[in-house]
Coordinates of C-alpha atoms in Angstrom, one line a residue:
M1122 CA 35.8 1.0 -52.3
K1123 CA 35.6 -1.8 -54.7
K1124 CA 35.1 -5.3 -53.4
Q1125 CA 38.1 -7.5 -54.2
A1126 CA 37.0 -11.0 -53.1
A1127 CA 33.9 -12.9 -54.1
D1128 CA 31.2 -13.4 -51.4
P1129 CA 30.4 -17.1 -51.5
Q1130 CA 28.8 -17.0 -48.1
P1131 CA 25.8 -15.0 -46.9
A1132 CA 27.8 -13.1 -44.2
G1133 CA 30.1 -11.7 -47.0
F1134 CA 33.2 -13.7 -46.0
C1135 CA 35.7 -15.1 -48.4
T1136 CA 38.2 -17.7 -47.3
C1137 CA 40.8 -16.9 -50.0
L1138 CA 42.3 -13.9 -51.7
C1139 CA 40.6 -14.1 -55.1
L1140 CA 43.0 -11.5 -56.5
A1141 CA 46.6 -11.0 -55.7
A1142 CA 47.0 -9.1 -52.4
T1143 CA 48.4 -5.6 -52.8
T1144 CA 49.8 -3.2 -50.3
G1145 CA 47.0 -0.9 -49.3
D1146 CA 44.2 -3.5 -49.4
I1147 CA 42.0 -3.4 -46.3
I1148 CA 41.2 -6.7 -44.6
F1149 CA 38.3 -7.4 -42.2
Q1150 CA 37.4 -10.3 -39.9
I1151 CA 35.5 -11.2 -36.8
S1152 CA 38.0 -11.7 -34.1
R1153 CA 37.8 -14.5 -31.5
S1154 CA 38.7 -12.0 -28.7
S1155 CA 36.5 -11.4 -25.8
Q1156 CA 35.9 -7.8 -27.0
S1157 CA 34.8 -8.8 -30.5
K1158 CA 31.0 -8.6 -29.9
A1159 CA 31.3 -5.3 -28.0
I1160 CA 33.2 -3.8 -30.9
Q1161 CA 30.7 -5.0 -33.4
L1162 CA 27.8 -3.6 -31.4
A1163 CA 29.6 -0.2 -30.8
T1164 CA 30.6 0.2 -34.4
H1165 CA 27.4 -1.3 -36.0
S1166 CA 29.7 -3.5 -38.1
D1167 CA 29.7 -7.1 -39.2
Y1168 CA 33.4 -7.1 -38.4
S1169 CA 35.4 -6.5 -35.2
H1170 CA 38.9 -6.3 -36.5
T1171 CA 40.6 -4.7 -39.5
G1172 CA 44.1 -4.0 -40.9
M1173 CA 45.9 -3.0 -44.0
L1174 CA 47.7 -5.5 -46.1
V1175 CA 51.4 -4.7 -46.7
I1176 CA 53.7 -6.7 -48.9
R1177 CA 57.2 -6.7 -47.2
N1178 CA 60.1 -8.6 -48.7
K1179 CA 57.5 -10.3 -51.0
K1180 CA 55.5 -11.7 -48.0
P1181 CA 52.0 -10.5 -47.0
Y1182 CA 51.5 -8.9 -43.6
V1183 CA 48.6 -7.1 -41.9
F1184 CA 49.5 -3.7 -40.5
E1185 CA 47.2 -3.6 -37.4
A1186 CA 46.7 -1.9 -34.1
V1187 CA 46.6 -4.5 -31.3
G1188 CA 48.2 -2.7 -28.3
P1189 CA 51.2 -1.6 -30.3
V1190 CA 50.8 -1.0 -34.0
K1191 CA 52.6 -3.9 -35.7
Y1192 CA 53.0 -6.0 -38.8
T1193 CA 51.5 -9.5 -38.3
P1194 CA 52.1 -12.2 -40.9
L1195 CA 48.9 -12.7 -43.0
K1196 CA 48.5 -16.4 -42.1
Q1197 CA 48.8 -15.7 -38.4
W1198 CA 46.3 -12.8 -38.6
I1199 CA 43.8 -15.0 -40.4
A1200 CA 44.2 -17.7 -37.8
H1201 CA 43.1 -15.2 -35.1
G1202 CA 39.7 -14.8 -36.8
E1203 CA 36.5 -16.7 -36.5
K1204 CA 36.8 -19.9 -38.6
G1205 CA 39.7 -18.4 -40.6
K1206 CA 37.3 -16.2 -42.6
Y1207 CA 37.9 -12.7 -43.8
V1208 CA 37.0 -10.1 -46.4
V1209 CA 39.4 -8.0 -48.5
R1210 CA 38.5 -4.7 -50.1
R1211 CA 40.6 -2.3 -52.2
V1212 CA 40.2 1.4 -52.6
E1213 CA 39.3 2.0 -56.2
G1214 CA 42.5 2.4 -58.2
G1215 CA 44.6 1.1 -55.3
L1216 CA 47.5 3.0 -53.8
S1217 CA 50.2 4.7 -55.8
V1218 CA 53.8 3.5 -55.6
E1219 CA 54.6 6.5 -53.4
Q1220 CA 51.7 5.7 -51.1
Q1221 CA 52.7 2.1 -50.9
Q1222 CA 56.3 3.1 -49.9
K1223 CA 54.9 5.3 -47.1
T1224 CA 53.2 2.3 -45.5
G1225 CA 56.4 0.6 -44.6
A1226 CA 56.3 -1.9 -47.4
N1227 CA 59.9 -1.1 -48.1
G1228 CA 60.9 -3.1 -45.0
K1229 CA 61.7 -0.3 -42.6
T1230 CA 60.7 -0.8 -39.0
L1231 CA 58.1 1.1 -37.2
S1232 CA 59.2 4.3 -35.4
R1233 CA 58.2 5.0 -31.9

């Protein structure tokens, strides 16, 4: 994966999207939840939570699994993280239009 955002801080966090967010970008953060540290230890990761950015009706959401899988508005998702910091990465080349449509970016609701 290519790194999308600059890393101005040693821990590799960026407090802004340095490039335009695109459906399919992967976003990482350290959650403020009580399980956060356990997840980091179990996964050997600097991060405890991740999701996929999805642009729906021209607004950014994070498609995430927190109990039910759901779309969370990006600003709300960022607010749940430690100090509002996060990292965004993009698979080289990004997703094709067809792949983006399959993510639910077209505004369709999640099926159960």
